[in-house]
Short mmCIF file of C-alpha atoms and ligand atoms in Angstrom, two decimals:
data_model
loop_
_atom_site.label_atom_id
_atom_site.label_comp_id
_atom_site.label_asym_id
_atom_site.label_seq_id
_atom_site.Cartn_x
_atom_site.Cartn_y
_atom_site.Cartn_z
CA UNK A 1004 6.25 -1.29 68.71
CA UNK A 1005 4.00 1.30 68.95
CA UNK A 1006 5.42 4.84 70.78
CA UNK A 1007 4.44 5.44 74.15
CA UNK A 1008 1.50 7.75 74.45
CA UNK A 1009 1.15 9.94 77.68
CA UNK A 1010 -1.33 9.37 79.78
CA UNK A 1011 -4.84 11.87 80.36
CA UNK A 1012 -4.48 11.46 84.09
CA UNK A 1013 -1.92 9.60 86.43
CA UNK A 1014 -4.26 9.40 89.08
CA UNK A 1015 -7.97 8.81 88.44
CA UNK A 1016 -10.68 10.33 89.97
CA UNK A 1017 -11.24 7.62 92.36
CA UNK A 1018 -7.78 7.79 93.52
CA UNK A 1019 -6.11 5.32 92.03
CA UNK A 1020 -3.20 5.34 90.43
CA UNK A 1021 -2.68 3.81 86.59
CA UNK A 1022 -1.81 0.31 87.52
CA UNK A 1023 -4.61 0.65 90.28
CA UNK A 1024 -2.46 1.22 93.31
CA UNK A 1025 -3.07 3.52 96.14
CA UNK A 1026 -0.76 6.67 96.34
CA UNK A 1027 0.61 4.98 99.25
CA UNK A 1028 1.09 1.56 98.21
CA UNK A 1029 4.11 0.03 96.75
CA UNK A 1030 4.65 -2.24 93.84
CA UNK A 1031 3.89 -5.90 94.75
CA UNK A 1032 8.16 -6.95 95.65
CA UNK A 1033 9.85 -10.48 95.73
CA UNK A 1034 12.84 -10.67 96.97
CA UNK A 1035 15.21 -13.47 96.30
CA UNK A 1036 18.87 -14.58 97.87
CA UNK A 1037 21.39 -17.17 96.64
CA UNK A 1038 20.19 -16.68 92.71
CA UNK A 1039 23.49 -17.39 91.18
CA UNK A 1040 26.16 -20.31 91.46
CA UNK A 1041 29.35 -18.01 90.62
CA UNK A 1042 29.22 -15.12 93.28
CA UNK A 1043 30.16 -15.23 96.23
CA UNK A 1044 26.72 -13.24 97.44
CA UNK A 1045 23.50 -12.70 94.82
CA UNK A 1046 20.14 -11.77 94.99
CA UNK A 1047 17.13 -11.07 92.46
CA UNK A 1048 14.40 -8.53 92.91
CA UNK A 1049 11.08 -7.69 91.60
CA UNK A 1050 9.42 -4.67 92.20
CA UNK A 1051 6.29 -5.16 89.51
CA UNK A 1052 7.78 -5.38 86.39
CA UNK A 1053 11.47 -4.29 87.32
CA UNK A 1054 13.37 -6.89 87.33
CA UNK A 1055 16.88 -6.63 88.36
CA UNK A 1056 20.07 -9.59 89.53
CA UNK A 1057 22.74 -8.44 91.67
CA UNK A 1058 25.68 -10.17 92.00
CA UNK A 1059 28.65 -9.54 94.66
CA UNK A 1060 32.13 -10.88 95.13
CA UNK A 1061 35.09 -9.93 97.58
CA UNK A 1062 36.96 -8.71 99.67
CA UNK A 1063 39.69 -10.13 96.99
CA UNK A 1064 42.47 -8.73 95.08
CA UNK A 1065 42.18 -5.44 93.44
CA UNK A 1066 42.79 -4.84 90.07
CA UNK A 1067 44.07 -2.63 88.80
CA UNK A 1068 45.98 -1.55 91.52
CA UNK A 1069 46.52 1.80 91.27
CA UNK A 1070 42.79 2.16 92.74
CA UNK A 1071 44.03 0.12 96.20
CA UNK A 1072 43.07 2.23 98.91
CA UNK A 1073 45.36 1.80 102.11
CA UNK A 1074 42.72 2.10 104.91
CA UNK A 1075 39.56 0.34 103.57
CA UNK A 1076 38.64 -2.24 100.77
CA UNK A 1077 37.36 -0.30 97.25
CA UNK A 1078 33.90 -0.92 96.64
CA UNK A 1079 33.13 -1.29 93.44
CA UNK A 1080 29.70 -1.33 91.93
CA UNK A 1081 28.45 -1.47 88.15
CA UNK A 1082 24.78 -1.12 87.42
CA UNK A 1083 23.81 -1.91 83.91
CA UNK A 1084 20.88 -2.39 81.22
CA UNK A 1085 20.49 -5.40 79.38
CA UNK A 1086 19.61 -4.08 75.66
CA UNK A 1087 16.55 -5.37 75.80
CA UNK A 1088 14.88 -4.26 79.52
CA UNK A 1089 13.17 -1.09 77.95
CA UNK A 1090 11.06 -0.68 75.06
CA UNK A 1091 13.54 1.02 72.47
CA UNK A 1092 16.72 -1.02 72.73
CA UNK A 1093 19.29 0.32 74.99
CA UNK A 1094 22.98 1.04 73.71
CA UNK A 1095 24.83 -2.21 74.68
CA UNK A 1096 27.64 0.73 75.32
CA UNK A 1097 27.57 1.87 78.99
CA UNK A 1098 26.15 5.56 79.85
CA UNK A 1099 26.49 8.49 81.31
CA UNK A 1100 23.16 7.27 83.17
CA UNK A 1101 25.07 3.78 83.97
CA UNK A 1102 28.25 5.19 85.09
CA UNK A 1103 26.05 8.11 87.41
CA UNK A 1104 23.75 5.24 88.78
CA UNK A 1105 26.58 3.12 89.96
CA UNK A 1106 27.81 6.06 91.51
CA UNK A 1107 25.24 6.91 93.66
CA UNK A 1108 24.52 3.30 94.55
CA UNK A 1109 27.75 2.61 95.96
CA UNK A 1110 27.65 5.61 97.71
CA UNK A 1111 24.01 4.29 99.32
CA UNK A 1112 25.84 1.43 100.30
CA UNK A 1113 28.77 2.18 101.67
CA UNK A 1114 27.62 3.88 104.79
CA UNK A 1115 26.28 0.07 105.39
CA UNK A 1116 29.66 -1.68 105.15
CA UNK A 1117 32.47 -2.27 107.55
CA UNK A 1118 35.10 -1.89 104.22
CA UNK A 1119 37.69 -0.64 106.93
CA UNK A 1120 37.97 -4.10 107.59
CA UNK A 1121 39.68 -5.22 104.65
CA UNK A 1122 42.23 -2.43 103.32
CA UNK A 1123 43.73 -3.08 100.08
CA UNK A 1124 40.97 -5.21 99.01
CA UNK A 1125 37.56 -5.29 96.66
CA UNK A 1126 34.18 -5.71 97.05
CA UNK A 1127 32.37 -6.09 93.25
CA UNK A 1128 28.73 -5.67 93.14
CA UNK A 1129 27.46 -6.27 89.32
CA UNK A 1130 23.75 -5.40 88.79
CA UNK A 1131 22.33 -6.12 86.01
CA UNK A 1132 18.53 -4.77 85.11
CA UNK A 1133 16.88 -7.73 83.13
CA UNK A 1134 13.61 -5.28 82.88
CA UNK A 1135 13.35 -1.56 83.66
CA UNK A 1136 10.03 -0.27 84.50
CA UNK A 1137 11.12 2.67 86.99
CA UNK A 1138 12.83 2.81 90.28
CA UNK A 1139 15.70 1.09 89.05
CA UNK A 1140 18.27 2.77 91.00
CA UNK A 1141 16.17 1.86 94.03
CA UNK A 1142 15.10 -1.65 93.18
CA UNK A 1143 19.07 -2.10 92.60
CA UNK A 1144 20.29 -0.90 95.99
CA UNK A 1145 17.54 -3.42 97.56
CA UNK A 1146 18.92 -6.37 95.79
CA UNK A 1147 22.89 -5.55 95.66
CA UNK A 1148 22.82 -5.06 100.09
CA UNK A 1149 21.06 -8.45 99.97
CA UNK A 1150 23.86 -9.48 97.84
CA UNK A 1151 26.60 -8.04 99.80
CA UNK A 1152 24.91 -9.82 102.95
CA UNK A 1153 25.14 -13.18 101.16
CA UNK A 1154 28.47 -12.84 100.49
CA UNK A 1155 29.47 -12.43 104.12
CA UNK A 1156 30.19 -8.87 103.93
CA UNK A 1157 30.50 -7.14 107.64
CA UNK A 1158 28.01 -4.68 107.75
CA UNK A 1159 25.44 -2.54 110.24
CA UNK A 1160 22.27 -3.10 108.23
CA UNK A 1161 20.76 -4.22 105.45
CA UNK A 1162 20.21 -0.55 103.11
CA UNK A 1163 16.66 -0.77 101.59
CA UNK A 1164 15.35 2.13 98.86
CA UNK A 1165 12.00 3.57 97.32
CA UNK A 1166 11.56 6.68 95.25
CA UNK A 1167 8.49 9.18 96.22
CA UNK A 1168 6.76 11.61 94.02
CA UNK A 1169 3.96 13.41 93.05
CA UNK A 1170 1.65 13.07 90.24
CA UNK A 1171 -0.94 15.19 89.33
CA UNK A 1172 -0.95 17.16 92.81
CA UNK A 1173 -0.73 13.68 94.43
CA UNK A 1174 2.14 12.48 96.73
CA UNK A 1175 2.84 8.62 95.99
CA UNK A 1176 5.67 5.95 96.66
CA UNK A 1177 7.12 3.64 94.53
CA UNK A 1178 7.13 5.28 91.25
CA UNK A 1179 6.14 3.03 88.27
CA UNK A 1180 8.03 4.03 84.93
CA UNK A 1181 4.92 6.62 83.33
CA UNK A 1182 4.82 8.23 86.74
CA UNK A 1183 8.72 8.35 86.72
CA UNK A 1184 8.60 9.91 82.82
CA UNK A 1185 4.96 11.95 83.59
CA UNK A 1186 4.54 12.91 86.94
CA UNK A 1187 6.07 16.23 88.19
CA UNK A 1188 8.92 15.24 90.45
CA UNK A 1189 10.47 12.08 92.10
CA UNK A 1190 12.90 11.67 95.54
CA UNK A 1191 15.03 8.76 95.17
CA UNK A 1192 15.88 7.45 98.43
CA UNK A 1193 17.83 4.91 100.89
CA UNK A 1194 18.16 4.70 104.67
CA UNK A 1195 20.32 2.43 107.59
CA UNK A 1196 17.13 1.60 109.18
CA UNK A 1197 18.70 1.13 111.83
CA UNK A 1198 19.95 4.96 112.58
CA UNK A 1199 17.13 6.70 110.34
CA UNK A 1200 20.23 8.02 108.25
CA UNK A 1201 19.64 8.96 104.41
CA UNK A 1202 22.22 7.40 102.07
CA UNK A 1203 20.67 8.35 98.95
CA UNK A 1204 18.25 11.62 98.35
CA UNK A 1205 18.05 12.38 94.51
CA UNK A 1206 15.54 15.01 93.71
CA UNK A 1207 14.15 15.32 89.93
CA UNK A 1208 11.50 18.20 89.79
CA UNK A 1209 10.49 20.60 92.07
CA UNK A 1210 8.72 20.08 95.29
CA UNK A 1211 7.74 22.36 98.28
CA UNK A 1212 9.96 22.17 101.10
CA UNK A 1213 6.52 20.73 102.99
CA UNK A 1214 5.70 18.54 99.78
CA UNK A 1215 9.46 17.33 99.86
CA UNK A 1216 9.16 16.64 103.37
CA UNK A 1217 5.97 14.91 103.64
CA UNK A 1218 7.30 12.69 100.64
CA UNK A 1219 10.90 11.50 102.67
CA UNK A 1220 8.57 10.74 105.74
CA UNK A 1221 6.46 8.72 103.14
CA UNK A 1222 10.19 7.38 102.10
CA UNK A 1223 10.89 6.37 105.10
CA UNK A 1224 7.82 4.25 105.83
CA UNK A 1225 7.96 2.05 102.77
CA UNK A 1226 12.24 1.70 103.52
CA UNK A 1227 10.94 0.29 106.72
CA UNK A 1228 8.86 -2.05 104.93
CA UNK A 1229 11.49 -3.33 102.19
CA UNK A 1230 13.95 -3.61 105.19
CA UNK A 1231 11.65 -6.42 106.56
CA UNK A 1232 11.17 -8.31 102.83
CA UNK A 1233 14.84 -7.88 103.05
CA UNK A 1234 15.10 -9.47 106.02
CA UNK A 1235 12.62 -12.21 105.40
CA UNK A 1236 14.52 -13.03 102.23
CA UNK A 1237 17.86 -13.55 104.09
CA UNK A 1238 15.85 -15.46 106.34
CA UNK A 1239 14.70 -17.76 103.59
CA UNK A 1240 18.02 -17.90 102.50
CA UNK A 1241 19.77 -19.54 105.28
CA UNK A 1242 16.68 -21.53 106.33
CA UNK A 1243 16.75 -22.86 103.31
CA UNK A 1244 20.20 -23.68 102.35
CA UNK A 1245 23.00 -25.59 103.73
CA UNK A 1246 26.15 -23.46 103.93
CA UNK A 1247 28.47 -25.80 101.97
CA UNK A 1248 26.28 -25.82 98.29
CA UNK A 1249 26.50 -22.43 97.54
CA UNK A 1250 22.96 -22.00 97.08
CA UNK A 1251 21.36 -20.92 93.75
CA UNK A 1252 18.34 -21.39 91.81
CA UNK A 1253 20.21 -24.20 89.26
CA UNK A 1254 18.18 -22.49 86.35
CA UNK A 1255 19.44 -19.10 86.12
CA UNK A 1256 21.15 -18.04 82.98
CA UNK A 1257 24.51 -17.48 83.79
CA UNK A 1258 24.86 -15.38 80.41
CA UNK A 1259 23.32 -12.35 82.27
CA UNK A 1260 26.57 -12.03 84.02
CA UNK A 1261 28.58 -11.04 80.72
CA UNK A 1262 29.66 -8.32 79.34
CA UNK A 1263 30.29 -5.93 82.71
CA UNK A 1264 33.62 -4.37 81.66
CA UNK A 1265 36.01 -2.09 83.64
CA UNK A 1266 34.80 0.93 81.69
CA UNK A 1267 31.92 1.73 83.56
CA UNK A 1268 33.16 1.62 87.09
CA UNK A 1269 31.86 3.65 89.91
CA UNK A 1270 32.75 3.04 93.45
CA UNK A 1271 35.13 5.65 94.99
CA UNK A 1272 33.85 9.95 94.56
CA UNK A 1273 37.20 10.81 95.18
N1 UDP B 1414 14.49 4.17 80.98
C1 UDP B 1414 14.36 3.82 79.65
N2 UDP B 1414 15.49 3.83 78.85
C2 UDP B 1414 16.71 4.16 79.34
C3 UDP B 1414 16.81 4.53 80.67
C4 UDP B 1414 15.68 4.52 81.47
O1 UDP B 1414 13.26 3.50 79.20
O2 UDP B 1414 17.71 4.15 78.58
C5 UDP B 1414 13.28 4.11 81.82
C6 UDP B 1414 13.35 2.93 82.77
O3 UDP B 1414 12.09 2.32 82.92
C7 UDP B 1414 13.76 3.58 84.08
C8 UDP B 1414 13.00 4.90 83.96
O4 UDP B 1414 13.17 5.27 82.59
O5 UDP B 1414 13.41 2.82 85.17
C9 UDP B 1414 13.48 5.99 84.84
O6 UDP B 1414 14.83 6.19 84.71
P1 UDP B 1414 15.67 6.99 85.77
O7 UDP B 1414 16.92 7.46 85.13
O8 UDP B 1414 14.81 8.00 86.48
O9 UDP B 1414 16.12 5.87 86.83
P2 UDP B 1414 15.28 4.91 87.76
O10 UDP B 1414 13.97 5.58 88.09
O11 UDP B 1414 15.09 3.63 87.01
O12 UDP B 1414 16.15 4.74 88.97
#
């Protein structure tokens, strides 16, 4: 494969970004709910060419138990990279990256949840990212709280997620993967739409306090947005289905579910 070249100009001078987009507009999304047989809750998303699966299970036991917290169920979430979702193979070992992504996305989420209701308990949310092509993290958060609501998890909302930037002067949302490695900053975010409040804010480059803030009210349009794909995909869903046959789309490779050890757990920041 030939090595990735950087681009003259990540916004042309008609406008447009490289894949022809607005600054403004976001990466065509489908949003899908009930993908797998096993879990209790799944969804799929694709944000262009990111393509990520999100599998949840719980409230059940909790192993091992020395993580059991007393007052609220653990939530436990492991993001992951197949080998083959970016151009040079990825390390089938997990990362720092992994272990810091899963981090901050169960931290996005848990704001979301009513875990108090189910001390001494689990919740497992496995995501796996079939094909990376920037926003991720985001892209991940939007499928796993689909997930979690398909499982039945109590929660306030539904927690949807976009990254903003800048590129080449330019403020734009929904970063694409040469505008994540190119442009000169990106803000990773999630909200509860329902409050407004920020569960995720990442910052990589620098940005005026006016750029930054201009970008998060940016943000916070296109989180309203996902939160009603989110909603319509839940809608779907249960429109769709008949509560006894567990839903799924009978063709998914169960395979992609493999391989998520205990090693790379992130949940708790205590
Ligand atoms: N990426 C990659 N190889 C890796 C990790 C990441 O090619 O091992 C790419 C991938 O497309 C990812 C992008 O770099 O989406 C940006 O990664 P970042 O850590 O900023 O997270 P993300 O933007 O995906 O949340």
């Amino acid at each position: 494969m030939s090595p990735e070249v950087k681009p003259d100009f990540l916004i042309s001078p008609e406008g447009l970004r490289l894949d022809g987009r607005r600054p403004d507009e976001l990466r065509p999304i489908e949003l899908k709910v009930g993908v797998l047989k096993q879990a209790d809750g799944s969804a799929s998303i694709k944000q262009g060419k990111t393509y990520i699966i999100a599998a949840a299970y719980g409230p059940r036991e909790l192993h091992p138990k020395h993580l059991t917290l007393n007052d609220r169920a653990y939530l436990r979430v492991v993001y992951r990279m197949a080998t083959f979702s970016v151009p040079d193979r990825k390390r089938p070992a997990p990362s720092r990256r992994e272990r810091e992504i899963s981090m901050v996305i169960a931290n996005a989420l848990k704001p979301s949840l009513f875990l108090e209701e189910f001390p001494r308990t689990v919740v497992d949310v496995f995501i796996q990212v079939i094909q990376a092509d920037g926003g991720t993290r985001c892209a991940a958060i939007n499928a796993a709280s689909l997930a979690l609501a398909d499982a039945g998890i109590p929660m306030r909302c539904l927690v949807p997620s976009v990254a903003v930037g800048k590129a080449d002067g330019v403020l734009i949302v929904d970063l694409g993967d040469e505008e994540d490695k190119y442009g000169e900053g990106d803000v990773p975010m999630a909200i509860l739409p329902t409050t407004n409040d920020i569960t995720l804010l990442q910052q990589d480059g620098s940005f005026t306090r006016e750029d930054l803030m201009e970008a998060m009210q940016s943000g916070l349009q296109a989180c309203k947005y996902i939160h009603e794909l989110q909603k319509d995909a839940l809608k779907r869903a249960f429109g769709s289905r008949s509560p006894d046959d567990g839903g799924g789309d009978d063709d998914f490779d169960d395979d992609l579910e493999t391989d998520l050890g205990e090693s790379e757990i992130a949940g708790e920041d205590e």
